[in-house]
CSV table of C-alpha atoms and ligand atoms in Angstrom, one decimal:
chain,number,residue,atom,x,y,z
A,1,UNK,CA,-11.8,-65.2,5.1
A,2,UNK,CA,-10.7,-68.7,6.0
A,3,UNK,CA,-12.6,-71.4,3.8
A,4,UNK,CA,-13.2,-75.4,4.1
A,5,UNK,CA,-14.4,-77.4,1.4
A,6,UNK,CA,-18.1,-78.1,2.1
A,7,UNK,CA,-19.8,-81.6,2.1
A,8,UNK,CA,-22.9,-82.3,0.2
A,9,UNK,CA,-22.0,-80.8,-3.5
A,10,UNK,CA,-21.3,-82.3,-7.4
A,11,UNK,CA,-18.8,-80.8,-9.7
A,12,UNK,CA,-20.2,-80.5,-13.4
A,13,UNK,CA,-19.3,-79.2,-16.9
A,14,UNK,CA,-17.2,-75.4,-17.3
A,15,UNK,CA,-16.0,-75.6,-13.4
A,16,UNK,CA,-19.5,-75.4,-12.3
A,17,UNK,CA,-20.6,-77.4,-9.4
A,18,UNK,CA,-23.9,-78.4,-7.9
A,19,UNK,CA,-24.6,-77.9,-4.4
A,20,UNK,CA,-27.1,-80.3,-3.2
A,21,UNK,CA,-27.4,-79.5,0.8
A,22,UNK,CA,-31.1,-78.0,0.3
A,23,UNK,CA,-33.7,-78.2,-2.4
A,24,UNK,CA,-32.3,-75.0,-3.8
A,25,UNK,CA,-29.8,-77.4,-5.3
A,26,UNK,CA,-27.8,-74.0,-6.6
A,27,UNK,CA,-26.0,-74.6,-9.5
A,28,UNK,CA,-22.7,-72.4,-9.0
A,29,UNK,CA,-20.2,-71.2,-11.8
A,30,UNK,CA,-16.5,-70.5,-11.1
A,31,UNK,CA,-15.8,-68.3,-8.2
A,32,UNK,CA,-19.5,-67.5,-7.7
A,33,UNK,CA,-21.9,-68.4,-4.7
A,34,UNK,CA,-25.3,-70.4,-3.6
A,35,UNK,CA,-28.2,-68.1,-2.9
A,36,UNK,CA,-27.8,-68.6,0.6
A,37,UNK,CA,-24.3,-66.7,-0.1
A,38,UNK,CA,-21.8,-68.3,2.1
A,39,UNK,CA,-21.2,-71.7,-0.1
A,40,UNK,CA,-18.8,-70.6,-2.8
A,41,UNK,CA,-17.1,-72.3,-5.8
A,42,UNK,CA,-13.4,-71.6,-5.1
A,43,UNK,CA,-10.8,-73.8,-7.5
A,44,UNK,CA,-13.9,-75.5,-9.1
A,45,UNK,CA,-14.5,-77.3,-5.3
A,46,UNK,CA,-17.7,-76.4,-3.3
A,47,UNK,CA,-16.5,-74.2,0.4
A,48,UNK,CA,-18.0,-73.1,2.7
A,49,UNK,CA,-17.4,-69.2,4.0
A,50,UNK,CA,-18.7,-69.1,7.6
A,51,UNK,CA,-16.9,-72.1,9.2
A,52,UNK,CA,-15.8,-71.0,12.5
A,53,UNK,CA,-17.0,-67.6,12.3
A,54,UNK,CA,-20.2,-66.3,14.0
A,55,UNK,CA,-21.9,-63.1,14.0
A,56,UNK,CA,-24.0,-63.8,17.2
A,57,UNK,CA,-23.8,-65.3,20.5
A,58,UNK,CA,-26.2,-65.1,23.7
A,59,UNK,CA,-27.5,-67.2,26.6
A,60,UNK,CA,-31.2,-67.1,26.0
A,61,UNK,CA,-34.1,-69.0,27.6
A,62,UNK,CA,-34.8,-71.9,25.6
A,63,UNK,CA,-38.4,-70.2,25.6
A,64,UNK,CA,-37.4,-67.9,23.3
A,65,UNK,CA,-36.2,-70.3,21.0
A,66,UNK,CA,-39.0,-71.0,21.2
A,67,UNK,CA,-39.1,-74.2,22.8
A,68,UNK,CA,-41.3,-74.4,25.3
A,69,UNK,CA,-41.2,-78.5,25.9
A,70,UNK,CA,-37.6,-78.7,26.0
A,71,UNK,CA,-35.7,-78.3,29.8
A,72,UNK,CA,-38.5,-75.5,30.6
A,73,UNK,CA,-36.7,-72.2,32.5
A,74,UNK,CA,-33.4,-73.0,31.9
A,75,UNK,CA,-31.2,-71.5,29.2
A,76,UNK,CA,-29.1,-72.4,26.3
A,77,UNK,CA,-25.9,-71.0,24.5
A,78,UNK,CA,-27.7,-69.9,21.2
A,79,UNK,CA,-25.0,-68.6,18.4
A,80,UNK,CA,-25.6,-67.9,14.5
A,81,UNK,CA,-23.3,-67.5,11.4
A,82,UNK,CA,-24.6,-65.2,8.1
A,83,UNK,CA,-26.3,-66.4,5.5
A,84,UNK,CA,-29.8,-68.2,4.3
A,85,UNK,CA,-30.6,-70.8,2.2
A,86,UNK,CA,-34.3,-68.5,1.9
A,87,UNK,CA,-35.1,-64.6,1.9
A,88,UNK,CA,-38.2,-64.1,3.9
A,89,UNK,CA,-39.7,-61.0,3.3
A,90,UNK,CA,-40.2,-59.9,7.0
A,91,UNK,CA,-37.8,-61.3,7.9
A,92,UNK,CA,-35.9,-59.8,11.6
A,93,UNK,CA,-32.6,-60.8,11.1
A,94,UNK,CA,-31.8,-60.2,7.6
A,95,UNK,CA,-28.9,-58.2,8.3
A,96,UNK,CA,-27.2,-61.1,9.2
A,97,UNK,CA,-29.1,-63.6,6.9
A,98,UNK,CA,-29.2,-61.9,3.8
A,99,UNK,CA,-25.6,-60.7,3.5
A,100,UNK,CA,-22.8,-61.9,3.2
A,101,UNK,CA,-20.4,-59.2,4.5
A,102,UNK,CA,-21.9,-58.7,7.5
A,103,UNK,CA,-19.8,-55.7,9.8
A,104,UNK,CA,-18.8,-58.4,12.7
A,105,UNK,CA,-18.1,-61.7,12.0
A,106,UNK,CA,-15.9,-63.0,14.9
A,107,UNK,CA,-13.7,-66.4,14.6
A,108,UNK,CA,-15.3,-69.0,16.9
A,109,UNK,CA,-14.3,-73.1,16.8
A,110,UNK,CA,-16.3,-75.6,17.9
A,111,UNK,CA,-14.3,-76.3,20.8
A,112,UNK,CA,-14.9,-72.8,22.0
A,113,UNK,CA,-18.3,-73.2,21.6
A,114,UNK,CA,-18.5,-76.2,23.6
A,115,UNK,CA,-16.9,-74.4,26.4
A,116,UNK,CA,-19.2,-71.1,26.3
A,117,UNK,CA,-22.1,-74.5,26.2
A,118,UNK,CA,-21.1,-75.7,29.7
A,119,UNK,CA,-21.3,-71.9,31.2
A,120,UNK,CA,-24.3,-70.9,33.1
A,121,UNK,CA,-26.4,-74.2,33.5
A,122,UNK,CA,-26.7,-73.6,30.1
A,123,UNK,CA,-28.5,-76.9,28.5
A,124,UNK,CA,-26.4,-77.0,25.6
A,125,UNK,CA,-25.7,-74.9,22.0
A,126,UNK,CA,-28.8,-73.7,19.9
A,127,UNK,CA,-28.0,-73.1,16.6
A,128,UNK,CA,-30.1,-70.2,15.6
A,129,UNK,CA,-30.6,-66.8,14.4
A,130,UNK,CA,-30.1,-67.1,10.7
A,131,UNK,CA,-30.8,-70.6,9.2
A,132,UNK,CA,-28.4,-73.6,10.8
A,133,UNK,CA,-28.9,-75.6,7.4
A,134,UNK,CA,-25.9,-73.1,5.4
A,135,UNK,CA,-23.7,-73.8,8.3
A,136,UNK,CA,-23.8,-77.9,8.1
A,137,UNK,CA,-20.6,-78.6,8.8
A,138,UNK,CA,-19.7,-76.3,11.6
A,139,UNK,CA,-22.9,-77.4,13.2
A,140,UNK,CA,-22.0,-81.3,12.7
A,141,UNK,CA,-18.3,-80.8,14.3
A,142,UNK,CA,-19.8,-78.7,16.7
A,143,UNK,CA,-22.4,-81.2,17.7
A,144,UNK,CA,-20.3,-84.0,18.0
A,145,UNK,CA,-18.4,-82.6,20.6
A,146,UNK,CA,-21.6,-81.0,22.1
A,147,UNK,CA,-22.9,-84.5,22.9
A,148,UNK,CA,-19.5,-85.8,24.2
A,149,UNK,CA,-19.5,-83.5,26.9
A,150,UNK,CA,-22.8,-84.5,27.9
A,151,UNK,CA,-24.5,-81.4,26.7
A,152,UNK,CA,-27.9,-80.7,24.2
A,153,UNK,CA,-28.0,-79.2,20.4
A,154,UNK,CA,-30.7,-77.6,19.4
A,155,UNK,CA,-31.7,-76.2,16.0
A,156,UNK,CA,-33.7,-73.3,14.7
A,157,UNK,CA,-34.2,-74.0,11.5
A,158,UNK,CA,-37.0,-73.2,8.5
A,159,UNK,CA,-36.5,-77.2,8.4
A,160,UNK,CA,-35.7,-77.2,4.3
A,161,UNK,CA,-32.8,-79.6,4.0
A,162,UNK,CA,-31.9,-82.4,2.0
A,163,UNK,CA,-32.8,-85.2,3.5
A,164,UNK,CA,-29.6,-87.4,3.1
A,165,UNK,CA,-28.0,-84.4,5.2
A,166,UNK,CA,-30.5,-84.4,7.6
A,167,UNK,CA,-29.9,-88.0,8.1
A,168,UNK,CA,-26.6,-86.9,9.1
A,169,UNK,CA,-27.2,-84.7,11.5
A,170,UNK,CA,-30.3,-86.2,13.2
A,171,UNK,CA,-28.2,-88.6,15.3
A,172,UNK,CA,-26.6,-85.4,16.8
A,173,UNK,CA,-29.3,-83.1,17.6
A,174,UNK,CA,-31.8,-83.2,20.5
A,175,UNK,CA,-34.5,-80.6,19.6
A,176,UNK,CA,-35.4,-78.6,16.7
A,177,UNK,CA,-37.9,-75.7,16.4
A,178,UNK,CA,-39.1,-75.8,12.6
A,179,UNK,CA,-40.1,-72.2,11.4
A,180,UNK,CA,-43.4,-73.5,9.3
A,181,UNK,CA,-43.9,-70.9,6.7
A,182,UNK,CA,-47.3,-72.1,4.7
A,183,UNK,CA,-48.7,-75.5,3.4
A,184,UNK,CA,-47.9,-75.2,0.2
A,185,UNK,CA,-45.2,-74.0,-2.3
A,186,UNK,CA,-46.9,-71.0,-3.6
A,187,UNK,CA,-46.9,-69.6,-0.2
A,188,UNK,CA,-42.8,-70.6,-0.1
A,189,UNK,CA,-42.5,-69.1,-3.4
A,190,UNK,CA,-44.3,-65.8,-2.4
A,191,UNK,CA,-43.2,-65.0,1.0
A,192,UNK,CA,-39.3,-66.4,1.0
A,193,UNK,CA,-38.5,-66.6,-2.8
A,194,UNK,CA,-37.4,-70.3,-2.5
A,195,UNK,CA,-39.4,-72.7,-5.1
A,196,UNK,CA,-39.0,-75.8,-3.6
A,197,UNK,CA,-39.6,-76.6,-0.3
A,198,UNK,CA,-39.3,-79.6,1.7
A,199,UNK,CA,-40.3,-78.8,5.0
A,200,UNK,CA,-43.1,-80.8,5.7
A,201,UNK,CA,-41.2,-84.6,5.0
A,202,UNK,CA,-38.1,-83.1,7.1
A,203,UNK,CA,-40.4,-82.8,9.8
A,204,UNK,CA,-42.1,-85.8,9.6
A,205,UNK,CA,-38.3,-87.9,9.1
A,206,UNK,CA,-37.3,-85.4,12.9
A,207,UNK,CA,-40.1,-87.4,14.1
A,208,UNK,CA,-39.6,-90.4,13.0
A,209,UNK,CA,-36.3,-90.3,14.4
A,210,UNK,CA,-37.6,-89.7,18.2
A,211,UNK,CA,-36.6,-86.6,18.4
A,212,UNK,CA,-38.2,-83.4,20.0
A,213,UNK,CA,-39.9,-80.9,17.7
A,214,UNK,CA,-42.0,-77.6,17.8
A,215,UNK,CA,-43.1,-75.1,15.0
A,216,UNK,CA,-43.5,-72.0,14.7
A,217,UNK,CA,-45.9,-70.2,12.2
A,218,UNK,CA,-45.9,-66.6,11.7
A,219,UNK,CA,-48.8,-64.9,10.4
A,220,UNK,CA,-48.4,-62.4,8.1
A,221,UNK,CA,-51.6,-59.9,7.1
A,222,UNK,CA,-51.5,-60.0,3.1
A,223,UNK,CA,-49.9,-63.6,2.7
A,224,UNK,CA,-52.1,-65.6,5.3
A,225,UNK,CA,-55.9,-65.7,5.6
A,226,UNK,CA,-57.7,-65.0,8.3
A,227,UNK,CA,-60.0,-68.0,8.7
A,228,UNK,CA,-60.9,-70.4,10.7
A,229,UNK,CA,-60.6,-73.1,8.0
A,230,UNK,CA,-57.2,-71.9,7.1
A,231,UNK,CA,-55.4,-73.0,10.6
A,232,UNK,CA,-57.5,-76.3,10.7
A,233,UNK,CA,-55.5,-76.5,7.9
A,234,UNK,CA,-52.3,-76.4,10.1
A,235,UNK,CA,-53.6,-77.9,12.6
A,236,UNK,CA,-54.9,-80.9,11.1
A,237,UNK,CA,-51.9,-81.6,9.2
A,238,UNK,CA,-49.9,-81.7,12.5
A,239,UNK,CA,-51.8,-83.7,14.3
A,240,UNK,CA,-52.7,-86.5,11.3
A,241,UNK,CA,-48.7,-86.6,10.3
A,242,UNK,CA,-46.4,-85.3,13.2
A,243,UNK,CA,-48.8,-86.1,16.7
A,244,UNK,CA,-51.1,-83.9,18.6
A,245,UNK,CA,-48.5,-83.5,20.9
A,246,UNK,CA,-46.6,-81.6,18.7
A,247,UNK,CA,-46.6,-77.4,20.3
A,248,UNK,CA,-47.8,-75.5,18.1
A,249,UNK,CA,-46.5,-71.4,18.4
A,250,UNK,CA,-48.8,-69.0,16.3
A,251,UNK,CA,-46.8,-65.6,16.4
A,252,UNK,CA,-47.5,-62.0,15.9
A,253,UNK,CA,-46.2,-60.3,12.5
A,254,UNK,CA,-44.6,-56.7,13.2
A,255,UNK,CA,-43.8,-54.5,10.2
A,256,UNK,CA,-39.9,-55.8,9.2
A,257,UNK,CA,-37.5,-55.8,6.2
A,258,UNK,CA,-39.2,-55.8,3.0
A,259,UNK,CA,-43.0,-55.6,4.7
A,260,UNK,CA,-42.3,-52.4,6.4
A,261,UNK,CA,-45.5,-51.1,5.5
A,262,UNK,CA,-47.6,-54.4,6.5
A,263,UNK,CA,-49.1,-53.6,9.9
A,264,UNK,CA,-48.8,-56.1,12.4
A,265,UNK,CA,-51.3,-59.2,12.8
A,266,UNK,CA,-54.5,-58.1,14.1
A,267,UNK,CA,-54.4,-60.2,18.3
A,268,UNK,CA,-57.9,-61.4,17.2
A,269,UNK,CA,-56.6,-63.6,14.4
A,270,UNK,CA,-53.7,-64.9,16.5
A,271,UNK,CA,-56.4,-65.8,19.2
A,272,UNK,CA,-58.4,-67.3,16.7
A,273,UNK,CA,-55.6,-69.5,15.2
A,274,UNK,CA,-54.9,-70.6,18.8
A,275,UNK,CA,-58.5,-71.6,19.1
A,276,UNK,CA,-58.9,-73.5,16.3
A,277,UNK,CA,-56.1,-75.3,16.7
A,278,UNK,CA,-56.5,-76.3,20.6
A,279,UNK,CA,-59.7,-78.5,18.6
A,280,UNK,CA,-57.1,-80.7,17.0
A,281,UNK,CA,-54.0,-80.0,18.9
A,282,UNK,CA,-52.7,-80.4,23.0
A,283,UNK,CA,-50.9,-77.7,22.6
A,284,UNK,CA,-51.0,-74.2,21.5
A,285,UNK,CA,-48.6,-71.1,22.0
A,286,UNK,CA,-49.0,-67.2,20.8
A,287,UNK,CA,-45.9,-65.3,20.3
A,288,UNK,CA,-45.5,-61.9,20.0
A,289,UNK,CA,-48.3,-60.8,22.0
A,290,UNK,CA,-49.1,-60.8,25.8
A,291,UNK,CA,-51.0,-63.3,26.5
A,292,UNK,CA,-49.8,-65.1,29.9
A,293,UNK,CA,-53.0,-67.7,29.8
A,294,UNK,CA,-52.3,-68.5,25.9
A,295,UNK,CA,-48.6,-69.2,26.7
A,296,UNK,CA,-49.1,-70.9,29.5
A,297,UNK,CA,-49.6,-74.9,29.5
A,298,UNK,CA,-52.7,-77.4,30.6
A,299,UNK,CA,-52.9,-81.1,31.5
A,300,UNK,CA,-54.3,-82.1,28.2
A,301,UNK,CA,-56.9,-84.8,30.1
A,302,UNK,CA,-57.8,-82.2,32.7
A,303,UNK,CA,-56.9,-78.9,32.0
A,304,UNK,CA,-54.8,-78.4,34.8
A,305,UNK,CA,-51.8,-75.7,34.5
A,306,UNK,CA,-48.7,-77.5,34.3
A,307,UNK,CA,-46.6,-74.5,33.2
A,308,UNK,CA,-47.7,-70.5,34.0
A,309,UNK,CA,-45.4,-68.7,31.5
A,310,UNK,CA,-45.4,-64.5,31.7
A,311,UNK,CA,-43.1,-63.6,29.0
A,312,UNK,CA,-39.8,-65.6,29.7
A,313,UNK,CA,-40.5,-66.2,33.1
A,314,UNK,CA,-41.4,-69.9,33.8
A,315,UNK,CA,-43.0,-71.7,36.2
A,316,UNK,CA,-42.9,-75.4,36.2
A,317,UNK,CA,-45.8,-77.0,38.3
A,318,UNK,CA,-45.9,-80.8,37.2
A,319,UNK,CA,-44.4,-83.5,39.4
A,320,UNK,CA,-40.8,-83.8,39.5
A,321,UNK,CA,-41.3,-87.7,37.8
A,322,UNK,CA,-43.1,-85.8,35.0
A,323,UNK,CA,-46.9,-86.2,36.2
A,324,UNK,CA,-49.7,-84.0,36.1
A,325,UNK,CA,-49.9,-83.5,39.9
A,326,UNK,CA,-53.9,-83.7,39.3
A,327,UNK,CA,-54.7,-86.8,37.5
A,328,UNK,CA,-51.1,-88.1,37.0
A,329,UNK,CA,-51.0,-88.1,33.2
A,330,UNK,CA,-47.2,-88.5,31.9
A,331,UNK,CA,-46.3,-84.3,30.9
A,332,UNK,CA,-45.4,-84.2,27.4
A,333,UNK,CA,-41.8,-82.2,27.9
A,334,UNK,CA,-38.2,-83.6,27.9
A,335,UNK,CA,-36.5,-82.1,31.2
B,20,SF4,S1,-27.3,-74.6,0.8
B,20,SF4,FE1,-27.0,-72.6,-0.3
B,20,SF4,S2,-25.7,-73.1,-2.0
B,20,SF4,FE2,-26.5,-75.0,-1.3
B,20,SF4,S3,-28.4,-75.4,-2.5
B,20,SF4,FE3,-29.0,-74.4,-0.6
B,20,SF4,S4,-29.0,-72.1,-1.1
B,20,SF4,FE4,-27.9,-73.2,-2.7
B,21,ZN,ZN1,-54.1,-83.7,34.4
């Protein structure tokens, strides 16, 4: 298992060290690991496991990111590492996130991923399917050269970083799609075992720095309530501190992982999420259910359809300069 000594980390007393990439801030004896399992004290020195190693790679519609704002219909090179800085307890891909001997783990460089980027019209590299954050610096190196050739990065992310190395990668990345899990820590604590969260300044700092962002909240029967006051709740605080332009993606819990016995989100409370919200946000997206005229997307000053979506299928229908082709109103979509 080839390592590299990771950035963001403190050494302190007994060969400990400190890592201090995510709230977490793991303290780490000799020759043990992070929660998120792939950061390792080796020699008294912080490394990291996965650099250059992947245990997923696909060209998927940036829809299913999802990002449905970002180059709509076209699709991006979307690759993941092991490991997680959280452990969400439905959560679909923990057989990559929540172990750290996964059965395939191939070697992959960043200048191979750059390559497998430029393939396909693909828009660029998403860096996705367990949590980006635990792979910093193979993201960073990989972005860099990502953006010289012209390309997009993207990141998938549950958004809880520090924010000094967020700083560092803001510069690089183009869009992110921040998995929202609740509005408060309890709910953080609860659901993904992770007591301090930061998720809610990241998101207002990937703002700040101009760049594209959407969430994602999951609803989950047993850790989310099922009224109408709750998603205001969301919705409010999106709109006051990110924009109302923010998209919004409400998606459908299916029984996973450690909620095998949950059953899924009753569609009436998704619907009612999505109605809710539409009050206080432009716009709103279900996930996980089939619902072409709740994935789809309207002029927000006349309701026209600017994008019919049916499952990944995508049909753009605003101007080619970006317009509403009704009342002319600027879209709200990088393309
Ligand atoms: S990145 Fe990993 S090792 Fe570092 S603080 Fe977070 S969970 Fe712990
Ligand atoms: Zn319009």
């Amino acid at each position: 298992m080839p390592t590299l000594t990771a950035k963001y980390w403190e050494p302190l007393e007994g060969g400990k060290v400190k890592c201090t990439l995510c709230p977490r801030e793991c303290t780490i004896p000799p020759r043990g690991k992070g929660f998120c399992l792939v950061r390792q004290n080796k020699d008294r020195k912080l490394v990291t496991t996965v650099y250059s190693e992947i245990t997923s790679a696909n060209y998927d519609p940036v829809e299913k990111k999802p990002l449905y704002h970002f180059h709509p219909g076209r699709v991006i090179f979307s690759i993941g590492t092991n490991g997680c800085n959280l452990d969400c307890k439905s959560c679909q891909n923990w057989e990559i996130a929540r172990q750290d001997t996964p059965h395939i783990r191939q070697v992959f460089t960043p200048e191979m991923a750059v390559e497998y980027a430029g393939k396909y019209d693909s828009v660029g590299i998403a860096y996705t399917y367990n949590d980006p954050i635990i792979w910093f610096e193979f993201v960073k190196d990989t972005a860099e050269k990502v953006k010289e050739a012209g390309l997009k990065n993207v990141m998938v992310t549950n958004g809880n970083i520090n924010i000094d190395a967020l700083r560092e990668l803001l510069p690089l990345i183009d869009a992110f799609n921040v998995d929202l899990k609740g509005m408060d820590r309890e709910y953080y604590l609860k659901f993904s075992s992770f007591p301090n969260p930061n998720v809610w300044k990241v998101c207002e700092e990937i703002k700040k720095a101009g760049k594209h962002l959407e969430l994602t909240k999951l609803i989950v029967p047993g850790f989310d309530e099922f009224t109408p006051e709750y998603f205001e709740r969301f919705a409010k605080w999106v709109a006051e501190n990110l924009g109302r332009e923010v998209p919004m993606h409400y998606s459908r819990f299916f029984p996973a992982y450690k909620l095998l016995n949950t059953p899924p989100t009753p569609v009436e409370v998704i619907d009612m999420a999505y109605d809710v919200s539409k009050e206080y946000l432009y716009y709103v997206y279900v996930g996980n259910v089939i619902e072409p005229e709740r994935e789809s997307t309207y002029c927000p000053k006349c309701g026209t359809l600017l994008v019919r979506r049916v499952g990944y299928n995508t049909e753009v229908l605003f101007t080619p300069d970006g317009k509403c082709p009704e009342c002319g109103r600027p879209v709200d979509f990088v393309f």
